[in-house]
């Protein structure tokens, strides 16, 4: 289904507001992962607001599509989205990382409704998603499982164990999305540990591979639809993104992977991003 | 007083576990079984033959298997994860900790070939530290199985316990010490033999060794109490404190490191509640080695004679107080 121009403008505005919210959350928390949260905003927006069968009024519906944030450090983006959907009180957003808050530093499936899997140590989400996809088949449920991976995360060996497994069981109800921002904590992926031909690697493991601009909602939608209509096996969408997207001095910089945002930087970042905050 | 051991024969613990899984598969359709290319060893192949649609052999990829189980459990399944104890603990320990124990997911972990029971394969395949590791992870419950009868009962019980449970299983064909009357109660110590001179607390195959030792001690007019403390976590602290109060000395025997296992759990309890003379028998901070099962156990100091000797020493220590 093609999105209308009006809807695209609306989703773009929501993405802008989410970025504003994420920056405010991390600034207020005094720590957090900025670059990788900003790079996956459109991916999460498209999934939750257009693609996934997910009703926030019934977040435990057995037939709901599942989303796993395997790159768990980007959880501010997920919190902001779940808050936008009404699952997290807006008054809670600025309590991120504070003692007693439900908003833990990494996703905790027991503390926040809508978080489908706890995450933090990288590489585990794809395997967990395979378990969910297999459970769907056993339960005769038609839900789809989406797993968002970081590119640095592909350096974890367990990802490739999972890649083999998804192919073995021909999991056409599983889609991985790669937030391909090219930067990890210590530097560029190419410099720290080159990933090689990611698409060719997954293809050789039996996956359908799709590529798109990870900040272009229309392109993301097309890729998601291609993934969903592929019946032979699992798909991966390699979404080309920019780490720290939306803030000029953060873009592509590993130094903004995770840190405190000082007041001066925060003011400039908000001025560049624009929009409004969903936090209260 | 124990005149005759109630031994009805020998049976491999892994065989009993494999059969119990099949039984469970029939009564509980939510049970799924995962194995990492050792289903002939763990005997999960029995389940796989009966319920192929609920059996997942993921190849030699233990971490992947563990994290998959988290996904199954998050969707209402009851996954039993299977591989050797040494791999389930440490190779797959990170997903176990972070995506199973942390969210308290309903996953059952069956550690096969535990202790020295895979004796000929040597130290790389023997587990000296699994109970210590598992016991220190929040939310995780730990059961150490003593014989084939208990393997069946503990497996059925684990499926009914909400949250992650570790079952420590032996490879060995060992004496069946419990008959059909045995009432396995998760979290409760089982008193096998009454006595007041001291208390011997054991689990796993060491329960049998301890029974033999009690017979030998009885012949010397020493009457120990014998507890099978199959559930190491949560620990039956009441039974342990009562034993300390009523018998005044405690000897623990386990097929595991003296650090962090049954002995440590008992010591933590009595040190904080009712200190009495105590001795922890197990592996003295060392790895195992290749050899016959009984030979390796003997080299590690886990023999009936050593249990008798340590019991006598403890009684002496108690009388000197």
Coordinates of C-alpha atoms in Angstrom, one line a residue:
Chain A
X1 CA 0.0 0.0 0.0
X2 CA 1.4 3.3 -1.0
X3 CA 1.4 6.1 1.6
X4 CA -0.3 9.4 0.7
X5 CA 1.8 12.5 0.5
X6 CA -0.1 13.9 3.5
X7 CA 0.6 10.8 5.6
X8 CA 4.3 10.9 4.7
X9 CA 4.5 14.5 5.8
X10 CA 2.8 13.5 9.0
X11 CA 5.2 10.6 9.7
X12 CA 8.1 12.8 8.9
X13 CA 6.9 15.3 11.5
X14 CA 6.5 12.5 14.0
X15 CA 10.1 11.3 13.3
X16 CA 11.3 14.9 13.9
X17 CA 9.4 15.0 17.2
X18 CA 10.8 11.7 18.3
X19 CA 14.3 13.0 17.6
X20 CA 13.6 16.0 19.7
X21 CA 12.2 13.8 22.5
X22 CA 15.2 11.4 22.4
X23 CA 17.7 14.3 22.7
X24 CA 15.7 15.7 25.6
X25 CA 15.6 12.3 27.3
X26 CA 19.3 11.6 27.0
X27 CA 20.2 15.2 27.9
X28 CA 18.1 15.0 31.0
X29 CA 19.4 11.5 31.9
X30 CA 23.0 12.7 31.7
X31 CA 24.0 9.6 29.7
X32 CA 22.7 7.4 26.9
X33 CA 23.3 6.2 23.4
X34 CA 22.6 9.1 21.1
X35 CA 24.0 8.2 17.6
X36 CA 22.3 4.8 17.3
X37 CA 19.0 6.1 18.7
X38 CA 18.8 8.9 16.1
X39 CA 19.8 6.6 13.2
X40 CA 16.8 4.2 13.7
X41 CA 14.0 6.7 14.1
X42 CA 12.4 6.2 10.7
X43 CA 12.7 2.5 10.9
X44 CA 10.8 2.4 14.2
X45 CA 8.3 5.0 13.1
X46 CA 7.5 3.0 9.9
X47 CA 7.2 -0.3 11.7
X48 CA 4.9 0.9 14.6
X49 CA 2.8 3.5 12.8
X50 CA 2.4 1.8 9.4
X51 CA 3.7 -1.7 9.1
X52 CA 3.1 -3.7 12.2
X53 CA -0.2 -5.2 13.3
X54 CA 0.1 -3.8 16.7
X55 CA -2.8 -2.2 18.7
X56 CA -1.5 -0.2 21.6
X57 CA -4.8 -0.6 23.3
X58 CA -4.2 -4.4 23.3
X59 CA -0.4 -4.8 23.6
X60 CA -0.6 -8.4 24.6
X61 CA -2.8 -9.6 21.8
X62 CA -1.4 -13.1 20.9
X63 CA -1.7 -12.3 17.2
X64 CA 0.3 -9.0 17.3
X65 CA 3.4 -8.6 15.2
X66 CA 6.5 -8.7 17.4
X67 CA 9.4 -6.2 17.4
X68 CA 12.7 -6.9 19.1
X69 CA 15.2 -4.2 19.5
X70 CA 18.3 -6.3 19.4
X71 CA 20.5 -3.2 19.5
X72 CA 19.1 -2.5 22.9
X73 CA 21.2 0.6 23.5
X74 CA 18.9 2.5 21.1
X75 CA 16.0 2.0 23.6
X76 CA 15.3 5.8 23.9
X77 CA 13.8 5.7 20.4
X78 CA 11.6 2.8 21.4
X79 CA 10.5 4.4 24.6
X80 CA 9.7 7.6 22.8
X81 CA 7.6 5.6 20.3
X82 CA 5.8 3.6 23.0
X83 CA 5.1 6.8 24.8
X84 CA 3.7 8.3 21.6
X85 CA 1.4 5.3 21.3
X86 CA 0.3 5.8 24.9
X87 CA 2.0 2.8 26.5
X88 CA 4.4 4.8 28.5
X89 CA 3.2 7.9 30.4
X90 CA 4.8 11.0 28.9
X91 CA 5.7 12.1 32.4
X92 CA 8.0 9.0 32.6
X93 CA 10.2 9.9 29.6
X94 CA 12.5 12.3 31.4
X95 CA 13.0 9.7 34.2
X96 CA 15.0 7.6 31.7
X97 CA 18.0 6.0 33.6
X98 CA 16.9 7.4 36.9
X99 CA 16.5 5.3 40.0
X100 CA 13.1 3.8 40.3
X101 CA 12.1 4.5 36.7
X102 CA 10.5 1.8 34.5
X103 CA 12.8 3.2 31.8
X104 CA 15.9 1.1 32.4
X105 CA 19.1 1.9 30.5
X106 CA 18.5 -1.1 28.2
X107 CA 15.1 -2.8 27.4
X108 CA 13.5 -4.7 30.2
X109 CA 10.5 -6.7 28.9
X110 CA 9.1 -6.9 32.5
X111 CA 9.0 -3.2 33.2
X112 CA 7.6 -1.7 30.1
X113 CA 4.4 -2.8 28.2
X114 CA 5.3 -3.2 24.6
X115 CA 8.8 -4.3 25.1
X116 CA 8.8 -7.8 23.7
X117 CA 12.3 -8.9 24.7
X118 CA 14.9 -7.7 27.1
X119 CA 18.2 -6.8 25.3
X120 CA 21.6 -5.3 25.9
X121 CA 24.3 -7.8 25.2
X122 CA 24.5 -7.6 21.5
X123 CA 23.6 -10.4 19.1
X124 CA 20.8 -12.1 21.0
X125 CA 17.7 -10.6 19.4
X126 CA 17.9 -12.5 16.2
X127 CA 17.9 -15.8 17.9
X128 CA 15.1 -14.7 20.2
X129 CA 13.2 -13.6 17.1
X130 CA 13.7 -17.1 15.6
X131 CA 12.1 -18.6 18.8
X132 CA 9.1 -16.2 18.4
X133 CA 8.7 -17.0 14.7
X134 CA 8.9 -20.7 15.4
X135 CA 6.3 -20.3 18.2
X136 CA 4.0 -18.6 15.7
X137 CA 4.2 -21.6 13.4
X138 CA 3.5 -24.0 16.3
X139 CA 0.6 -21.8 17.6
X140 CA -0.8 -21.4 14.1
X141 CA -0.5 -17.6 14.4
X142 CA 0.1 -15.5 11.4
X143 CA 2.1 -12.7 13.2
X144 CA 5.4 -11.5 11.8
X145 CA 8.5 -11.0 13.9
X146 CA 10.8 -8.0 13.2
X147 CA 14.3 -7.7 14.7
X148 CA 16.3 -4.5 14.5
X149 CA 20.1 -5.1 14.4
X150 CA 23.0 -2.7 14.5
X151 CA 25.8 -3.2 12.1
X152 CA 28.5 -3.4 14.7
X153 CA 26.4 -6.1 16.2
X154 CA 27.0 -8.3 13.1
X155 CA 30.5 -8.8 14.5
X156 CA 28.9 -11.1 17.1
X157 CA 29.3 -14.7 16.0
X158 CA 25.9 -15.7 17.3
X159 CA 24.3 -13.6 14.6
X160 CA 25.6 -16.0 12.0
X161 CA 24.4 -19.0 14.1
X162 CA 21.0 -17.4 13.9
X163 CA 21.3 -16.7 10.2
X164 CA 21.8 -20.4 9.6
X165 CA 18.9 -21.3 11.8
X166 CA 16.4 -19.0 10.2
X167 CA 17.3 -20.5 6.9
X168 CA 17.0 -24.1 8.1
X169 CA 13.4 -23.4 9.3
X170 CA 12.6 -21.2 6.2
X171 CA 11.2 -18.5 8.5
X172 CA 9.2 -16.3 6.1
X173 CA 7.6 -14.8 9.1
X174 CA 10.9 -13.2 10.3
X175 CA 12.4 -10.0 9.0
X176 CA 15.7 -8.5 10.2
X177 CA 16.4 -4.8 9.7
X178 CA 20.0 -3.6 9.7
X179 CA 20.5 -0.1 11.0
X180 CA 23.5 0.3 8.7
X181 CA 25.0 3.5 10.1
X182 CA 28.5 2.3 9.6
X183 CA 29.8 3.4 13.0
X184 CA 30.3 1.7 16.3
X185 CA 31.5 2.7 19.7
X186 CA 35.2 2.8 19.0
X187 CA 35.1 4.0 15.4
X188 CA 33.9 3.1 11.9
X189 CA 33.0 -0.5 11.4
X190 CA 35.3 -0.7 8.4
X191 CA 38.2 0.3 10.7
X192 CA 37.3 -1.7 13.8
X193 CA 36.2 -5.0 12.1
X194 CA 35.2 -4.8 8.5
X195 CA 31.8 -6.5 7.9
X196 CA 32.5 -7.3 4.2
X197 CA 29.7 -7.8 1.8
X198 CA 26.8 -7.9 4.3
X199 CA 24.1 -8.5 1.7
X200 CA 26.1 -11.2 -0.1
X201 CA 26.8 -12.9 3.3
X202 CA 23.1 -13.1 4.2
X203 CA 22.2 -14.1 0.7
X204 CA 24.6 -17.0 0.9
X205 CA 22.9 -18.0 4.2
X206 CA 19.6 -18.3 2.3
X207 CA 18.1 -14.9 3.2
X208 CA 16.3 -12.5 0.8
X209 CA 18.2 -9.3 1.0
X210 CA 16.7 -5.9 0.4
X211 CA 18.3 -2.5 0.6
X212 CA 16.8 1.0 1.1
X213 CA 17.4 4.4 2.5
X214 CA 16.7 3.9 6.2
X215 CA 15.6 7.5 6.6
X216 CA 13.1 7.3 3.7
X217 CA 9.8 6.1 5.0
X218 CA 8.3 5.3 1.6
X219 CA 11.4 3.2 0.7
X220 CA 11.2 1.5 4.1
X221 CA 7.5 0.6 3.5
X222 CA 8.3 -0.8 0.1
X223 CA 11.0 -3.0 1.6
X224 CA 8.8 -4.2 4.4
X225 CA 6.1 -5.2 2.0
X226 CA 8.6 -7.1 -0.1
X227 CA 9.8 -8.9 3.0
X228 CA 6.3 -9.8 4.1
X229 CA 5.3 -11.1 0.7
X230 CA 8.4 -13.3 0.3
X231 CA 7.3 -16.8 1.2
X232 CA 10.6 -18.7 0.7
X233 CA 12.4 -17.8 3.8
X234 CA 13.7 -15.0 6.0
X235 CA 14.4 -11.5 4.8
X236 CA 16.9 -8.8 5.9
X237 CA 16.4 -5.1 5.0
X238 CA 19.8 -3.4 4.9
X239 CA 18.7 0.2 5.8
X240 CA 21.4 2.7 5.0
X241 CA 21.4 5.2 7.8
X242 CA 23.4 8.0 9.3
X243 CA 24.6 7.7 12.9
X244 CA 23.4 10.8 14.9
X245 CA 21.0 11.7 12.0
X246 CA 19.6 15.2 12.2
X247 CA 22.3 16.9 14.2
X248 CA 25.2 18.1 12.0
X249 CA 27.9 17.8 14.6
X250 CA 26.8 14.3 15.6
X251 CA 26.4 12.8 12.2
X252 CA 28.7 9.9 11.4
X253 CA 30.7 10.5 14.6
X254 CA 31.5 7.6 16.9
X255 CA 32.3 10.1 19.6
X256 CA 28.5 10.6 19.9
X257 CA 27.8 6.9 20.3
X258 CA 27.0 7.2 23.9
X259 CA 27.7 10.2 26.2
X260 CA 26.3 13.1 28.1
X261 CA 24.9 16.0 26.0
X262 CA 26.1 19.2 27.6
X263 CA 23.7 22.2 27.6
X264 CA 25.4 24.1 24.7
X265 CA 25.4 21.1 22.5
X266 CA 21.9 20.3 23.5
X267 CA 20.5 23.7 22.6
X268 CA 22.2 23.6 19.2
X269 CA 21.0 20.0 18.5
X270 CA 17.4 21.0 19.4
X271 CA 17.6 24.1 17.1
X272 CA 18.8 21.9 14.2
X273 CA 16.2 19.1 14.8
X274 CA 13.2 21.3 15.5
X275 CA 9.8 19.8 16.2
X276 CA 8.4 19.3 19.7
X277 CA 9.1 17.0 22.5
X278 CA 6.6 14.3 23.6
X279 CA 8.0 14.4 27.1
X280 CA 6.2 16.2 29.9
Chain B
X1 CA 19.8 -47.0 61.3
X2 CA 20.1 -48.5 57.8
X3 CA 20.3 -52.3 57.6
X4 CA 20.1 -52.7 53.8
X5 CA 20.2 -50.2 51.0
X6 CA 17.0 -50.0 49.1
X7 CA 18.7 -50.4 45.7
X8 CA 16.5 -51.9 43.0
X9 CA 19.1 -51.8 40.2
X10 CA 20.9 -49.4 38.0
X11 CA 19.7 -46.9 35.4
X12 CA 21.2 -44.1 33.4
X13 CA 20.0 -40.8 34.6
X14 CA 20.0 -39.4 31.0
X15 CA 17.7 -42.3 29.9
X16 CA 15.2 -41.5 32.6
X17 CA 15.3 -37.8 31.6
X18 CA 14.8 -38.6 28.0
X19 CA 11.8 -40.8 28.8
X20 CA 10.4 -38.1 31.2
X21 CA 10.5 -35.5 28.3
X22 CA 8.5 -37.8 26.1
X23 CA 5.9 -38.2 29.0
X24 CA 5.8 -34.5 29.4
X25 CA 5.4 -34.0 25.6
X26 CA 2.3 -36.1 25.8
X27 CA 0.7 -34.2 28.7
X28 CA 1.8 -30.7 27.9
X29 CA 1.6 -29.5 24.3
X30 CA 3.5 -26.3 25.1
X31 CA 6.7 -28.2 25.8
X32 CA 9.3 -27.7 23.1
X33 CA 12.8 -29.3 23.2
X34 CA 16.0 -27.7 21.8
X35 CA 19.3 -29.5 21.5
X36 CA 22.6 -28.5 20.1
X37 CA 23.7 -31.7 18.2
X38 CA 24.0 -33.9 21.2
X39 CA 20.5 -35.4 21.3
X40 CA 21.9 -38.9 21.3
X41 CA 23.9 -38.0 24.4
X42 CA 21.2 -36.1 26.2
X43 CA 18.5 -38.6 25.0
X44 CA 16.3 -35.8 23.8
X45 CA 16.2 -37.8 20.5
X46 CA 13.4 -39.8 22.2
X47 CA 11.3 -36.6 22.3
X48 CA 12.4 -35.8 18.8
X49 CA 11.3 -39.1 17.4
X50 CA 7.9 -38.8 19.1
X51 CA 7.2 -35.1 18.5
X52 CA 9.4 -33.9 15.6
X53 CA 7.4 -30.7 15.1
X54 CA 8.3 -29.6 18.7
X55 CA 11.9 -30.7 18.5
X56 CA 14.6 -28.2 17.3
X57 CA 18.1 -29.4 16.7
X58 CA 20.0 -26.1 16.1
X59 CA 23.4 -27.6 15.5
X60 CA 26.5 -26.8 17.4
X61 CA 25.4 -23.3 18.4
X62 CA 24.6 -23.2 22.1
X63 CA 24.2 -19.5 22.6
X64 CA 21.8 -19.3 19.7
X65 CA 19.8 -22.2 21.2
X66 CA 19.6 -20.4 24.5
X67 CA 18.4 -17.1 23.1
X68 CA 15.9 -18.9 20.8
X69 CA 14.4 -20.4 24.0
X70 CA 13.8 -16.9 25.3
X71 CA 11.7 -16.2 22.1
X72 CA 9.7 -19.4 22.5
X73 CA 9.0 -18.7 26.2
X74 CA 8.0 -15.1 25.5
X75 CA 5.3 -16.6 23.2
X76 CA 4.0 -19.0 25.8
X77 CA 6.0 -22.1 25.1
X78 CA 7.9 -24.1 27.7
X79 CA 11.3 -24.8 26.1
X80 CA 13.7 -27.4 27.5
X81 CA 17.2 -26.4 26.5
X82 CA 19.7 -29.3 26.2
X83 CA 23.5 -29.7 26.0
X84 CA 26.3 -30.6 28.3
X85 CA 26.3 -28.9 31.7
X86 CA 29.6 -27.2 31.0
X87 CA 28.4 -25.7 27.8
X88 CA 24.9 -24.7 29.0
X89 CA 26.5 -22.8 31.8
X90 CA 29.4 -21.0 30.2
X91 CA 29.1 -21.2 26.4
X92 CA 25.4 -20.2 26.6
X93 CA 25.7 -18.3 29.8
X94 CA 25.3 -14.8 28.5
X95 CA 21.9 -15.3 26.8
X96 CA 20.9 -17.4 29.8
X97 CA 21.6 -14.6 32.1
X98 CA 20.4 -11.6 30.1
X99 CA 17.4 -12.8 28.1
X100 CA 16.1 -15.7 30.2
X101 CA 17.0 -15.2 33.9
X102 CA 16.7 -11.4 33.9
X103 CA 13.2 -11.4 32.4
X104 CA 12.4 -14.5 34.5
X105 CA 11.3 -16.4 31.4
X106 CA 9.8 -19.9 31.7
X107 CA 12.8 -21.9 30.3
X108 CA 14.1 -25.2 31.6
X109 CA 17.8 -25.9 31.3
X110 CA 19.0 -29.5 31.3
X111 CA 22.7 -29.8 31.9
X112 CA 23.7 -33.2 30.8
X113 CA 26.9 -35.0 31.5
X114 CA 27.3 -33.0 34.7
X115 CA 30.1 -33.4 37.3
X116 CA 32.6 -36.0 36.3
X117 CA 30.1 -38.3 34.7
X118 CA 31.5 -37.9 31.2
X119 CA 34.7 -39.1 32.7
X120 CA 36.6 -40.5 29.7
X121 CA 36.1 -37.2 27.7
X122 CA 38.2 -35.4 30.3
X123 CA 38.1 -32.0 32.0
X124 CA 36.8 -30.0 29.0
X125 CA 33.6 -32.0 29.1
X126 CA 33.2 -32.3 32.9
X127 CA 31.4 -29.6 34.9
X128 CA 33.1 -28.5 38.1
X129 CA 31.4 -25.1 38.5
X130 CA 27.9 -25.3 37.0
X131 CA 26.0 -25.2 40.2
X132 CA 28.0 -22.2 41.5
X133 CA 27.4 -20.3 38.3
X134 CA 23.7 -21.1 38.1
X135 CA 23.1 -20.5 41.8
X136 CA 24.5 -17.0 41.6
X137 CA 22.1 -15.9 38.8
X138 CA 19.0 -14.2 40.1
X139 CA 15.6 -15.9 39.4
X140 CA 17.3 -19.1 38.5
X141 CA 16.3 -22.3 40.5
X142 CA 18.7 -25.2 40.7
X143 CA 18.0 -28.9 41.1
X144 CA 20.7 -31.6 41.3
X145 CA 19.3 -35.0 40.4
X146 CA 20.3 -38.1 42.4
X147 CA 19.0 -41.0 40.4
X148 CA 16.7 -42.1 37.5
X149 CA 13.6 -41.9 39.6
X150 CA 14.4 -38.4 40.8
X151 CA 15.3 -37.4 37.2
X152 CA 11.8 -38.2 36.1
X153 CA 10.1 -36.5 39.0
X154 CA 12.3 -33.4 38.8
X155 CA 11.7 -33.0 35.1
X156 CA 7.9 -33.2 35.5
X157 CA 8.1 -30.8 38.5
X158 CA 10.3 -28.3 36.6
X159 CA 7.7 -28.0 33.9
X160 CA 5.2 -26.9 36.5
X161 CA 7.5 -24.3 38.1
X162 CA 7.1 -20.8 36.6
X163 CA 10.4 -19.3 35.6
X164 CA 13.9 -20.7 34.7
X165 CA 15.0 -23.9 36.3
X166 CA 18.4 -25.7 36.0
X167 CA 18.3 -29.5 36.1
X168 CA 21.7 -31.0 36.7
X169 CA 21.8 -34.4 35.1
X170 CA 24.4 -37.2 35.1
X171 CA 25.5 -39.2 32.2
X172 CA 26.2 -42.2 34.4
X173 CA 24.3 -45.4 34.9
X174 CA 24.0 -45.3 38.7
X175 CA 22.0 -47.1 41.3
X176 CA 18.3 -46.4 41.5
X177 CA 17.9 -45.4 45.1
X178 CA 14.3 -44.2 45.0
X179 CA 11.3 -46.4 44.3
X180 CA 7.8 -45.5 43.1
X181 CA 6.8 -44.3 46.5
X182 CA 9.4 -41.4 46.5
X183 CA 7.8 -38.0 46.9
X184 CA 10.0 -35.4 45.3
X185 CA 9.1 -31.9 46.6
X186 CA 10.8 -29.0 44.9
X187 CA 12.6 -26.8 47.4
X188 CA 12.4 -29.3 50.3
X189 CA 15.2 -31.4 51.6
X190 CA 14.4 -35.1 51.7
X191 CA 15.5 -37.0 54.8
X192 CA 16.6 -40.5 53.8
X193 CA 17.9 -41.7 57.1
X194 CA 17.2 -40.3 60.6
X195 CA 20.1 -39.8 63.0
X196 CA 21.5 -37.4 65.6
X197 CA 25.3 -37.9 65.6
X198 CA 25.9 -35.6 62.7
X199 CA 24.1 -34.7 59.4
X200 CA 25.4 -35.7 56.0
X201 CA 23.9 -33.5 53.3
X202 CA 24.4 -34.7 49.7
X203 CA 22.9 -34.5 46.3
X204 CA 23.4 -36.1 42.9
X205 CA 25.2 -39.4 42.7
X206 CA 26.8 -38.5 46.1
X207 CA 23.5 -39.4 47.8
X208 CA 24.2 -43.0 47.0
X209 CA 27.8 -42.8 48.2
X210 CA 26.6 -41.2 51.4
X211 CA 24.1 -44.0 51.9
X212 CA 26.9 -46.5 51.7
X213 CA 28.9 -44.4 54.1
X214 CA 26.1 -44.3 56.6
X215 CA 25.9 -48.1 56.6
X216 CA 29.7 -48.2 57.3
X217 CA 29.3 -45.6 60.1
X218 CA 26.4 -47.5 61.6
X219 CA 28.6 -50.5 61.9
X220 CA 30.9 -48.3 64.1
X221 CA 27.9 -47.3 66.1
X222 CA 27.8 -43.8 64.5
X223 CA 24.3 -42.7 63.4
X224 CA 24.3 -39.8 61.0
X225 CA 21.2 -38.2 59.6
X226 CA 21.2 -38.2 55.8
X227 CA 19.5 -35.5 53.8
X228 CA 19.2 -35.4 50.0
X229 CA 19.3 -31.7 49.3
X230 CA 18.3 -31.9 45.6
X231 CA 17.1 -28.3 45.4
X232 CA 20.2 -26.1 45.9
X233 CA 18.2 -23.0 45.2
X234 CA 15.9 -22.1 46.8
X235 CA 17.6 -23.9 49.7
X236 CA 15.5 -25.6 52.4
X237 CA 17.1 -23.5 55.1
X238 CA 14.8 -24.8 57.7
X239 CA 15.9 -28.4 57.2
X240 CA 19.6 -27.2 57.3
X241 CA 19.2 -25.1 60.5
X242 CA 17.2 -27.9 62.2
X243 CA 20.0 -30.4 61.3
X244 CA 22.6 -28.1 62.7
X245 CA 20.6 -27.7 66.0
X246 CA 19.7 -31.3 66.4
X247 CA 22.9 -33.0 65.3
X248 CA 25.6 -30.4 65.9
X249 CA 27.8 -31.1 62.9
X250 CA 27.3 -31.1 59.1
X251 CA 29.2 -32.8 56.3
X252 CA 28.3 -31.9 52.8
X253 CA 29.2 -34.1 49.8
X254 CA 28.8 -33.0 46.2
X255 CA 30.2 -33.9 42.8
X256 CA 31.2 -30.2 42.2
X257 CA 33.7 -27.7 43.3
X258 CA 33.9 -26.9 47.0
X259 CA 33.3 -23.3 45.9
X260 CA 29.8 -22.1 45.3
X261 CA 27.8 -25.3 45.3
X262 CA 25.8 -27.3 47.8
X263 CA 28.4 -27.0 50.6
X264 CA 28.7 -23.2 50.1
X265 CA 24.9 -22.9 50.2
X266 CA 24.7 -24.9 53.4
X267 CA 27.7 -23.0 55.0
X268 CA 26.1 -19.7 54.2
X269 CA 22.9 -20.8 56.0
X270 CA 24.5 -22.2 59.1
X271 CA 27.2 -19.5 59.4
X272 CA 24.4 -16.9 59.6
X273 CA 21.9 -18.9 61.7
X274 CA 23.5 -21.6 63.8
X275 CA 27.2 -22.2 63.3
X276 CA 28.4 -25.8 64.0
X277 CA 31.5 -27.7 62.9
X278 CA 31.3 -28.4 59.2
X279 CA 33.2 -30.0 56.3
X280 CA 32.6 -29.5 52.6
X281 CA 33.5 -32.4 50.4
X282 CA 33.9 -31.8 46.7
X283 CA 36.5 -30.9 44.1
X284 CA 39.3 -29.0 45.8
X285 CA 39.7 -26.2 43.3
X286 CA 40.9 -28.4 40.5
X287 CA 39.7 -29.8 37.1
X288 CA 39.0 -33.4 36.6
X289 CA 40.8 -35.7 34.2
X290 CA 40.3 -38.7 31.9
X291 CA 39.6 -42.1 33.3
X292 CA 36.9 -44.4 34.6
X293 CA 34.1 -42.6 36.4
X294 CA 34.8 -44.2 39.8
X295 CA 38.5 -43.8 39.3
X296 CA 38.2 -40.1 38.6
X297 CA 35.8 -39.6 41.6
X298 CA 38.3 -41.5 43.8
X299 CA 41.1 -39.2 42.6
X300 CA 39.0 -36.2 43.5
X301 CA 38.5 -37.7 47.0
X302 CA 34.8 -38.6 46.6
X303 CA 34.8 -42.1 48.0
X304 CA 32.7 -43.8 50.6
X305 CA 35.9 -44.2 52.7
X306 CA 36.6 -40.5 52.6
X307 CA 33.0 -39.7 53.7
X308 CA 33.3 -42.1 56.6
X309 CA 36.7 -40.5 57.6
X310 CA 35.4 -37.0 57.4
X311 CA 32.3 -37.9 59.4
X312 CA 34.4 -39.4 62.2
X313 CA 36.6 -36.3 62.2
X314 CA 33.6 -34.0 62.5
X315 CA 32.2 -36.0 65.4
X316 CA 35.5 -35.7 67.2
X317 CA 35.5 -31.9 66.5
X318 CA 32.0 -31.7 67.8
X319 CA 32.9 -33.5 71.0
X320 CA 35.8 -31.1 71.6
X321 CA 33.6 -28.1 71.6

